[in-house]
XYZ file of N, CA, C and O in Angstrom:
728
model
N -1.707 -23.362 7.623
C -0.946 -22.460 7.065
C 0.386 -23.001 6.539
O 0.900 -22.486 5.717
N 0.932 -23.814 7.559
C 2.168 -24.583 6.854
C 2.246 -24.966 5.349
O 2.831 -24.964 4.433
N 0.764 -25.416 5.095
C 0.919 -26.385 4.129
C 0.680 -25.298 2.798
O 1.584 -25.343 1.761
N -0.159 -24.044 3.138
C -0.015 -23.113 1.995
C 1.445 -22.388 1.720
O 2.173 -22.134 0.810
N 2.444 -22.222 3.171
C 3.802 -21.552 2.740
C 4.460 -22.419 1.840
O 5.331 -21.981 1.424
N 4.333 -23.945 2.123
C 5.178 -24.980 1.485
C 4.474 -24.914 0.134
O 5.632 -25.116 -1.239
N 3.225 -24.741 -0.358
C 2.862 -24.638 -1.768
C 3.615 -23.289 -2.392
O 3.943 -23.285 -3.301
N 3.796 -22.258 -1.643
C 4.545 -21.055 -1.985
C 5.651 -21.439 -2.428
O 6.447 -21.093 -3.576
N 6.406 -21.981 -1.313
C 7.795 -22.051 -1.607
C 7.939 -22.833 -2.627
O 9.279 -22.872 -3.036
N 7.312 -24.108 -3.079
C 7.772 -24.484 -4.543
C 7.526 -24.147 -5.564
O 8.022 -24.424 -6.556
N 6.914 -22.646 -5.526
C 6.972 -21.994 -7.034
C 8.266 -21.388 -7.093
O 9.324 -21.011 -6.418
N 8.653 -20.731 -8.417
C 9.478 -19.833 -8.782
C 10.077 -18.276 -8.081
O 8.714 -17.909 -7.321
N 11.298 -18.219 -8.136
C 11.414 -16.939 -7.354
C 10.481 -16.100 -7.741
O 9.762 -14.921 -7.086
N 10.331 -15.694 -8.850
C 9.453 -14.814 -9.739
C 8.345 -14.804 -9.335
O 7.137 -13.697 -8.926
N 7.389 -15.683 -9.363
C 6.109 -15.823 -8.813
C 6.026 -15.826 -7.136
O 4.701 -14.879 -6.670
N 6.577 -16.164 -6.612
C 6.903 -15.935 -5.016
C 7.157 -14.457 -4.780
O 6.006 -13.748 -3.996
N 7.729 -13.720 -5.749
C 7.706 -12.453 -5.538
C 6.763 -11.753 -5.773
O 6.292 -10.863 -5.005
N 5.786 -12.225 -6.745
C 4.879 -11.573 -7.311
C 3.661 -11.714 -6.580
O 2.794 -10.683 -6.165
N 3.437 -12.710 -5.475
C 2.721 -13.270 -4.849
C 2.842 -12.038 -3.059
O 1.970 -11.438 -2.766
N 4.044 -11.960 -3.030
C 4.612 -11.135 -1.904
C 4.103 -9.585 -2.252
O 3.380 -8.768 -1.155
N 4.653 -9.381 -3.399
C 3.825 -7.792 -3.841
C 1.989 -7.817 -3.809
O 1.772 -6.898 -2.838
N 1.345 -8.718 -4.331
C 0.055 -8.614 -4.042
C -0.288 -8.899 -2.497
O -1.600 -8.169 -2.404
N 0.277 -9.492 -2.167
C -0.183 -9.752 -0.515
C 0.025 -8.483 0.402
O -0.950 -8.008 1.252
N 0.908 -7.193 -0.353
C 0.832 -6.160 0.397
C -0.608 -5.502 0.059
O -0.608 -4.035 0.921
N -1.113 -5.303 -0.871
C -2.718 -4.749 -1.000
C -3.833 -5.377 -0.422
O -4.574 -5.035 -1.034
N -3.356 -6.396 0.064
C -4.765 -7.322 0.475
C -5.366 -8.187 -0.040
O -4.030 -9.033 -0.388
N -6.079 -8.854 0.041
C -6.825 -9.987 -0.858
C -6.958 -10.163 -1.961
O -7.009 -11.068 -2.327
N -6.970 -8.943 -2.806
C -7.385 -9.338 -4.251
C -6.938 -7.576 -4.351
O -6.858 -6.396 -3.922
N -6.939 -7.650 -5.805
C -6.662 -6.696 -6.826
C -7.299 -6.524 -8.362
O -7.099 -7.586 -8.573
N -7.544 -5.467 -8.805
C -8.019 -5.132 -9.953
C -6.764 -5.331 -10.897
O -5.698 -4.796 -10.520
N -6.832 -6.126 -12.030
C -6.193 -6.217 -12.988
C -5.273 -4.809 -13.674
O -3.874 -4.527 -13.678
N -6.033 -3.636 -13.755
C -5.557 -2.857 -14.118
C -4.866 -2.244 -13.031
O -3.720 -1.352 -13.291
N -5.094 -1.753 -11.609
C -3.952 -1.965 -10.767
C -2.877 -2.516 -10.937
O -1.626 -1.624 -10.660
N -3.042 -3.593 -10.949
C -1.587 -4.405 -10.915
C -0.761 -4.396 -12.138
O 0.269 -4.026 -12.334
N -1.379 -3.972 -13.774
C -0.703 -3.248 -14.715
C -0.158 -1.990 -14.411
O 0.994 -1.601 -14.792
N -0.549 -1.200 -13.520
C 0.074 0.140 -12.934
C 1.000 -0.066 -12.416
O 2.084 0.292 -12.076
N 0.990 -1.018 -11.268
C 2.041 -1.800 -10.386
C 3.196 -2.037 -11.382
O 4.307 -1.684 -10.874
N 2.875 -2.720 -12.127
C 4.060 -3.491 -13.230
C 5.017 -2.383 -13.888
O 6.244 -1.998 -13.827
N 4.038 -1.029 -14.434
C 4.658 -0.433 -14.768
C 5.061 0.774 -13.801
O 6.820 0.928 -14.242
N 5.115 1.066 -12.668
C 5.410 1.753 -11.613
C 6.804 1.120 -11.044
O 7.989 1.416 -10.514
N 6.829 -0.246 -10.769
C 7.688 -0.930 -10.123
C 8.777 -1.375 -10.907
O 9.847 -2.035 -10.679
N 8.340 -1.370 -12.201
C 9.376 -2.311 -13.245
C 9.488 -3.472 -13.161
O 10.732 -4.014 -12.923
N 8.496 -4.498 -12.793
C 8.340 -5.730 -12.577
C 7.222 -6.408 -13.431
O 6.240 -5.911 -13.575
N 7.732 -7.808 -13.426
C 6.625 -8.675 -14.108
C 5.651 -9.013 -13.385
O 6.321 -9.865 -12.316
N 4.535 -9.078 -13.371
C 3.407 -9.299 -12.504
C 2.557 -10.655 -12.724
O 2.074 -11.466 -12.315
N 1.824 -9.574 -14.098
C 0.432 -10.342 -14.419
C 0.787 -11.972 -14.928
O 0.100 -12.757 -14.535
N 2.084 -12.003 -15.623
C 2.313 -13.335 -16.143
C 2.374 -14.336 -14.638
O 2.347 -15.515 -14.894
N 3.200 -13.749 -13.912
C 3.619 -14.595 -12.643
C 2.524 -14.852 -12.013
O 2.054 -16.179 -11.016
N 1.330 -13.828 -11.838
C 0.191 -13.950 -10.778
C -0.308 -15.462 -11.794
O -1.482 -15.792 -10.832
N -0.690 -15.152 -13.131
C -1.374 -16.005 -14.074
C -0.638 -17.470 -13.558
O -1.415 -18.485 -13.479
N 0.333 -17.533 -13.619
C 1.318 -19.096 -13.100
C 0.572 -19.364 -11.792
O 0.273 -20.849 -11.385
N 0.434 -18.381 -10.605
C -0.238 -18.810 -9.524
C -1.292 -18.882 -9.664
O -2.016 -19.994 -8.625
N -2.581 -18.340 -10.290
C -3.784 -19.089 -10.630
C -3.811 -20.312 -11.003
O -4.641 -21.459 -10.844
N -2.882 -20.637 -11.879
C -2.724 -22.246 -12.645
C -2.666 -23.151 -11.772
O -2.956 -24.363 -11.378
N -1.935 -22.686 -10.444
C -1.683 -23.568 -9.318
C -2.462 -23.717 -8.096
O -2.313 -24.307 -6.944
N -3.672 -22.634 -8.105
C -4.328 -22.821 -7.630
C -4.497 -21.792 -6.297
O -5.514 -21.949 -5.399
N -3.582 -20.982 -6.619
C -3.192 -20.160 -5.261
C -4.119 -18.914 -5.210
O -4.372 -18.118 -4.180
N -4.339 -18.146 -6.371
C -5.386 -17.375 -6.660
C -6.380 -17.505 -7.628
O -6.056 -18.656 -8.333
N -7.440 -16.841 -7.791
C -8.781 -17.013 -8.430
C -8.270 -15.668 -9.379
O -8.164 -14.501 -8.915
N -8.672 -15.391 -10.892
C -9.216 -14.540 -11.497
C -10.301 -14.465 -12.311
O -10.891 -15.238 -12.728
N -10.753 -13.494 -11.533
C -12.644 -13.161 -11.905
C -13.123 -11.959 -12.068
O -12.761 -11.302 -10.942
N -13.544 -11.566 -12.827
C -14.414 -10.220 -13.256
C -13.264 -9.183 -13.038
O -13.286 -7.997 -12.304
N -12.374 -9.439 -13.779
C -11.167 -8.545 -14.016
C -10.036 -8.433 -12.357
O -9.599 -7.115 -12.335
N -10.067 -9.062 -11.457
C -9.437 -8.968 -10.336
C -8.555 -10.547 -10.112
O -9.396 -11.368 -10.553
N -7.770 -10.292 -9.308
C -6.989 -11.643 -8.810
C -7.334 -11.759 -7.338
O -7.593 -10.488 -6.637
N -7.544 -12.499 -6.887
C -8.102 -12.711 -5.419
C -7.378 -13.880 -4.930
O -7.137 -14.991 -5.756
N -6.746 -13.971 -3.722
C -6.345 -15.151 -3.194
C -7.513 -15.969 -2.893
O -8.580 -15.745 -2.440
N -7.215 -17.506 -3.223
C -7.916 -18.119 -3.240
C -8.379 -18.156 -1.553
O -9.644 -19.007 -0.974
N -7.641 -18.486 -0.574
C -8.088 -18.381 0.890
C -7.040 -17.024 1.381
O -6.075 -16.909 1.101
N -7.912 -16.850 2.517
C -7.320 -15.469 3.300
C -6.070 -16.091 3.962
O -5.086 -15.318 4.008
N -5.789 -17.601 4.062
C -4.427 -17.993 4.671
C -3.106 -18.115 3.530
O -2.179 -17.904 4.086
N -3.934 -17.919 2.550
C -2.864 -17.780 1.203
C -2.120 -16.447 1.478
O -0.831 -16.558 1.457
N -3.167 -15.503 1.472
C -2.422 -14.256 1.644
C -1.426 -13.883 2.519
O -0.354 -13.322 2.518
N -2.351 -14.415 3.763
C -1.461 -14.600 4.970
C 0.169 -15.215 5.027
O 0.990 -14.393 5.017
N 0.137 -16.094 4.364
C 1.455 -17.060 4.194
C 2.524 -16.130 3.074
O 3.467 -16.262 3.506
N 1.617 -15.732 1.834
C 2.571 -14.894 1.115
C 3.253 -13.700 1.548
O 4.396 -13.257 1.584
N 2.283 -12.897 2.724
C 2.703 -11.790 3.276
C 3.997 -12.158 4.603
O 4.848 -11.465 4.460
N 3.832 -12.951 4.847
C 4.592 -13.647 6.025
C 5.889 -14.122 5.416
O 6.840 -14.126 6.326
N 6.026 -14.332 3.998
C 7.329 -14.636 3.601
C 8.188 -13.456 3.583
O 9.577 -13.501 3.159
N 7.535 -12.156 3.549
C 8.481 -10.930 3.342
C 8.619 -10.827 5.034
O 7.980 -10.904 6.136
N 10.388 -10.659 5.124
C 10.940 -10.658 6.648
C 10.156 -9.192 7.136
O 9.981 -8.108 6.699
N 10.141 -9.407 8.290
C 8.833 -8.341 9.375
C 10.120 -7.082 9.258
O 9.321 -6.068 8.742
N 11.426 -6.988 8.841
C 11.854 -5.817 8.952
C 11.795 -4.853 7.548
O 11.895 -3.895 7.531
N 11.381 -5.723 6.490
C 11.491 -5.784 4.991
C 9.996 -4.980 4.555
O 9.789 -4.430 3.964
N 9.042 -5.360 5.581
C 7.549 -5.491 5.542
C 7.410 -3.640 5.405
O 6.930 -3.471 4.484
N 7.783 -2.920 6.016
C 7.463 -1.739 6.296
C 8.327 -0.660 5.127
O 8.062 -0.135 4.419
N 9.326 -1.525 5.003
C 10.360 -1.084 3.561
C 9.554 -1.139 1.997
O 9.421 -0.314 1.599
N 8.628 -2.437 2.048
C 8.156 -2.927 1.058
C 7.080 -1.688 0.886
O 6.591 -0.975 -0.469
N 5.854 -1.792 1.780
C 5.072 -0.600 2.061
C 5.040 0.665 1.564
O 4.774 1.320 0.714
N 6.469 1.298 2.151
C 6.646 2.859 1.728
C 7.340 2.701 0.445
O 7.208 3.636 -0.097
N 8.145 1.865 -0.115
C 8.137 1.911 -1.642
C 7.304 1.472 -2.398
O 7.062 2.608 -3.443
N 6.291 1.002 -1.974
C 5.126 1.119 -2.996
C 4.254 2.116 -2.897
O 3.511 2.876 -3.791
N 4.108 2.925 -1.597
C 3.435 4.222 -1.364
C 4.073 5.121 -2.120
O 3.337 6.104 -2.793
N 5.534 5.213 -2.076
C 6.476 6.286 -2.904
C 6.063 5.988 -4.453
O 5.910 7.015 -5.315
N 5.942 5.036 -5.078
C 5.569 4.634 -6.474
C 4.159 4.978 -6.670
O 4.092 5.541 -7.981
N 3.439 4.911 -5.909
C 2.115 5.305 -6.343
C 1.773 6.704 -5.980
O 0.736 7.277 -6.475
N 2.649 7.818 -5.158
C 2.379 8.887 -4.720
C 2.206 9.936 -5.838
O 1.216 10.812 -5.939
N 3.154 9.787 -6.720
C 2.690 10.897 -8.067
C 1.176 10.234 -8.790
O 0.639 11.421 -9.272
N 1.094 9.309 -8.925
C -0.273 9.326 -9.555
C -1.746 9.864 -8.527
O -2.637 9.973 -9.550
N -1.515 9.522 -7.546
C -1.989 9.887 -6.492
C -2.683 11.493 -6.398
O -3.775 11.889 -5.848
N -1.612 12.255 -6.727
C -2.085 13.834 -6.928
C -2.674 14.101 -7.689
O -3.788 14.951 -7.280
N -3.071 13.284 -9.119
C -4.392 13.575 -9.850
C -5.355 12.848 -9.692
O -6.271 12.905 -10.305
N -5.352 11.998 -8.501
C -6.567 11.105 -8.162
C -7.755 11.518 -7.737
O -8.662 10.953 -7.406
N -7.336 12.654 -6.735
C -8.231 13.024 -5.882
C -9.805 13.686 -6.348
O -10.811 13.451 -6.155
N -9.784 13.702 -8.018
C -10.862 14.100 -8.576
C -11.967 12.789 -8.859
O -12.985 13.132 -9.165
N -10.897 11.718 -9.287
C -11.724 10.456 -9.347
C -12.400 9.705 -8.297
O -12.695 10.391 -7.338
N -12.007 8.396 -8.306
C -12.710 7.894 -7.498
C -11.650 7.856 -6.074
O -11.940 7.487 -5.070
N -10.607 8.230 -6.281
C -9.347 8.308 -5.091
C -9.007 7.475 -4.769
O -8.364 6.847 -3.734
N -9.043 5.846 -5.836
C -8.983 4.672 -5.168
C -7.370 4.704 -4.975
O -6.267 3.956 -4.278
N -6.470 5.289 -5.939
C -5.170 5.537 -6.063
C -4.468 5.892 -4.927
O -3.316 5.862 -3.944
N -5.274 7.331 -4.536
C -4.810 8.026 -3.496
C -4.703 7.428 -2.098
O -3.833 7.490 -1.406
N -6.113 6.396 -1.935
C -5.946 5.844 -0.600
C -5.130 4.633 -0.388
O -4.712 4.546 0.713
N -5.280 4.205 -1.724
C -4.104 3.086 -1.680
C -2.297 3.399 -1.108
O -2.014 2.979 -0.364
N -2.105 4.477 -1.889
C -0.667 5.327 -1.677
C -0.670 5.483 -0.007
O 0.415 5.429 0.534
N -1.960 6.366 0.340
C -1.664 6.470 1.988
C -1.655 5.423 2.935
O -0.996 5.413 3.798
N -2.381 4.507 2.466
C -2.536 3.047 2.795
C -1.218 2.269 3.152
O -0.949 2.043 4.202
N -0.697 2.437 2.121
C 0.772 1.839 2.129
C 2.204 2.472 2.883
O 2.677 1.804 3.751
N 1.560 3.926 2.795
C 2.671 4.623 3.655
C 2.166 4.542 5.077
O 2.961 4.360 6.397
N 0.791 4.266 5.388
C 0.457 4.137 6.716
C 0.823 3.023 7.389
O 1.226 2.458 8.896
N 0.871 1.378 6.682
C 1.325 0.084 6.989
C 2.556 0.540 7.538
O 3.104 -0.134 7.970
N 3.723 1.236 6.622
C 4.873 1.360 6.559
C 5.148 2.229 8.085
O 6.213 1.500 8.727
N 4.383 2.812 8.392
C 4.667 3.769 9.892
C 5.993 5.050 9.575
O 6.296 4.843 8.536
N 5.744 5.869 10.433
C 6.787 7.004 9.970
C 8.178 6.425 10.487
O 9.136 7.028 9.694
N 8.637 5.270 10.998
C 9.849 4.855 11.081
C 10.661 4.271 9.775
O 11.452 4.427 9.511
N 9.836 4.379 8.816
C 10.276 4.012 7.023
C 10.448 5.230 6.710
O 11.045 4.574 5.313
N 10.172 6.106 7.096
C 10.616 7.107 6.235
C 12.652 7.151 6.056
O 13.140 7.483 7.214
N 12.939 7.452 4.950
C 14.310 7.651 4.704
C 14.957 8.797 4.953
O 15.761 9.110 5.491
N 14.385 9.860 4.165
C 14.421 11.316 3.495
C 13.684 11.687 4.497
O 12.321 12.032 4.611
N 13.921 12.767 5.138
C 13.127 13.809 6.041
C 12.224 14.710 5.249
O 10.860 14.753 5.965
N 12.507 14.680 4.337
C 11.927 15.568 3.417
C 10.479 14.885 3.051
O 9.524 15.400 2.379
N 10.425 13.607 2.967
C 9.378 12.773 2.854
C 8.321 12.798 3.596
O 7.238 12.523 3.539
N 8.786 13.131 5.301
C 7.979 13.434 5.949
C 6.459 14.488 5.811
O 5.408 13.670 5.678
N 6.867 15.443 5.329
C 5.680 16.315 4.654
C 4.880 15.603 3.574
O 3.490 15.936 3.402
N 5.572 15.239 2.316
C 4.944 14.451 1.542
C 3.874 13.547 1.839
O 3.160 13.679 1.396
N 4.444 12.493 2.762
C 3.311 11.360 3.297
C 2.451 12.067 4.269
O 1.121 11.915 3.979
N 2.903 13.176 5.381
C 1.516 13.801 5.765
C 0.340 14.712 4.964
O -0.469 14.155 5.087
N 0.906 15.223 3.827
C 0.186 16.040 2.662
C -0.464 14.583 2.297
O -1.932 15.080 1.921
N -0.292 13.708 2.156
C -0.832 12.818 1.224
C -2.193 11.846 2.156
O -3.490 12.357 1.682
N -1.733 12.026 3.370
C -3.029 11.637 4.574
C -3.688 12.616 4.629
O -4.949 12.265 4.537
N -3.213 13.885 4.589
C -4.234 15.049 4.441
C -5.346 14.709 3.375
O -6.786 14.844 3.331
N -5.067 14.621 2.125
C -5.904 14.678 0.670
C -6.576 13.323 0.573
O -7.794 12.902 0.765
N -6.025 12.389 1.488
C -6.735 10.591 1.634
C -7.940 11.283 2.832
O -9.286 10.594 2.349
N -7.556 11.771 3.715
C -8.528 12.174 4.978
C -9.661 12.985 4.141
O -10.776 13.095 4.639
N -9.247 14.214 3.358
C -10.337 14.693 2.756
C -11.158 14.247 1.799
O -12.746 14.096 1.722
N -10.849 13.412 0.973
C -11.623 12.364 0.158
C -12.221 11.473 1.270
O -13.595 11.107 0.526
N -12.091 10.756 1.891
C -12.615 9.881 2.917
C -13.693 11.167 3.592
O -14.998 10.328 3.805
N -13.746 12.216 3.568
C -14.767 12.842 4.240
C -15.855 13.333 3.079
O -16.772 13.137 3.177
N -15.418 13.426 2.023
C -16.092 13.573 0.755
C -17.102 12.064 0.663
O -18.424 12.183 0.250
N -16.609 11.066 1.048
C -17.597 9.527 0.828
C -17.811 9.626 2.136
O -18.716 8.560 2.511
N -18.395 10.465 2.913
C -18.764 10.560 4.569
C -18.228 9.309 5.503
O -19.216 8.786 5.976
N -17.085 8.958 5.059
C -16.626 7.777 6.115
C -15.752 8.900 6.853
O -14.411 8.829 6.973
N -16.460 9.342 8.122
C -15.561 10.112 8.892
C -14.767 9.356 9.621
O -13.328 9.902 10.115
N -14.821 8.086 10.033
C -13.705 7.299 10.927
C -12.440 7.159 10.111
O -11.203 7.188 10.467
N -12.644 7.095 8.648
C -11.360 6.673 7.997
C -10.758 7.961 8.078
O -9.620 7.987 7.747
N -11.495 8.871 7.873
C -10.868 10.401 7.577
C -10.290 10.564 8.926
O -8.937 10.979 8.460
N -10.710 10.407 9.900
C -9.931 10.568 11.025
C -8.553 9.779 11.401
O -7.605 10.049 11.460
N -8.449 8.515 10.895
C -7.665 7.726 10.645
C -6.380 8.489 9.505
O -5.164 7.984 10.140
N -6.642 8.801 8.416
C -5.855 9.459 8.022
C -5.453 10.636 8.334
O -4.141 11.166 8.660
N -6.122 11.615 8.935
C -5.736 12.391 9.680
C -4.728 12.442 10.797
O -3.356 12.737 10.622
N -5.022 11.347 11.784
C -4.260 11.034 12.604
C -2.746 10.449 12.170
O -1.839 10.740 12.944
N -3.098 9.630 11.035
C -1.549 9.501 10.362
C -0.750 10.076 10.086
O 0.565 10.394 10.075
N -1.199 11.372 9.329
C -0.743 12.172 8.853
C 0.259 13.235 9.644
O 1.101 13.426 9.808
N -0.560 13.159 10.903
C -0.121 13.902 12.346
C 1.111 13.058 12.454
O 2.362 13.619 13.098
N 1.181 11.778 12.805
C 2.125 10.879 12.913
C 3.393 10.889 12.125
O 4.532 10.937 12.792
N 3.328 11.472 11.110
C 4.270 11.498 9.933
C 5.260 12.927 10.079
O 6.339 13.238 9.494
N 4.552 13.609 10.811
C 5.009 15.158 10.994
C 6.305 15.124 12.075
O 6.373 14.267 12.632
N 7.040 15.950 11.771
C 8.375 15.853 12.408
C 8.546 16.993 13.564
O 7.590 18.103 13.366
N 9.467 16.788 14.494
C 9.345 18.148 15.118
C 9.752 19.407 14.709
O 9.843 19.665 13.681
N 8.797 20.371 15.042
C 9.189 21.596 14.675
C 7.934 22.145 13.346
O 8.217 22.583 12.652
N 7.162 20.921 13.085
C 6.435 21.379 12.239
C 5.597 22.219 12.188
O 4.823 22.814 10.968
N 4.996 23.090 13.070
C 4.496 23.999 13.417
C 5.138 25.358 12.508
O 4.662 26.198 11.699
N 6.236 25.336 12.652
C 7.226 26.380 11.855
C 7.634 25.998 10.431
O 7.531 27.016 9.658
N 7.619 24.819 10.154
C 8.029 24.290 8.823
C 6.885 24.212 7.930
O 7.329 24.511 6.776
N 5.691 23.951 8.427
C 4.706 23.265 7.365
C 3.529 23.587 8.293
O 2.490 23.080 8.669
N 3.238 25.219 8.450
C 2.422 25.423 9.164
C 0.943 25.565 9.029
O -0.020 24.417 9.594
N 0.657 25.390 7.470
C -0.974 25.327 6.643
C -0.989 24.002 6.921
O -2.223 23.320 7.178
N -0.036 22.736 6.743
C -0.192 21.276 6.473
C -0.849 20.989 8.252
O -1.826 20.111 8.174
N 0.041 21.487 8.795
C -0.083 21.126 10.253
C -1.833 21.717 10.855
O -2.252 20.591 11.775
N -1.708 22.794 10.425
C -3.274 23.333 10.629
C -4.514 22.347 10.379
O -5.411 22.115 11.024
N -4.174 22.330 8.709
C -5.305 21.407 8.387
C -5.508 19.725 8.612
O -6.330 19.510 8.922
N -4.062 19.157 9.054
C -4.354 17.865 9.795
C -5.008 17.999 11.342
O -5.668 16.981 11.557
N -4.675 19.223 12.038
C -5.260 19.035 13.657
C -6.518 19.569 13.285
O -7.316 19.338 14.053
């Protein structure tokens, strides 16, 4: 793992930052999704990821970027300070959330990805108390989408995470949302 960390450390700051972003989304991501992230985050990602492909840290195949090894993804993710990981996941979820609203009719990939980012961040990452209901509602929508896909374990996970984002007095402030999540 140290070899991979050293290999990443030798790259430019922009390439390292792009690898860290990609690592927050797992072992691979579609090029179209990365283009969407570039637009939403207003960061150059694709050119930097292509540089990582040239270095052998990523593979680009069938319209997807893949980490060449799971330890490379792990090393890139671990370059993010532990205290920043939740903040990053939450900011990525917030960036994707507006697109997730209209995504329920499609394959739901943006919706599920946004919910996953929020859930990786956890309720403690919420900065503004009004965001709690937004994140809980997104988890509700993701849970419903998972039920449509007949993945009831995943649906339960989204509902449970949605409940964890609810604040005290949620029954008074967000009765319908609370009822649907429970």
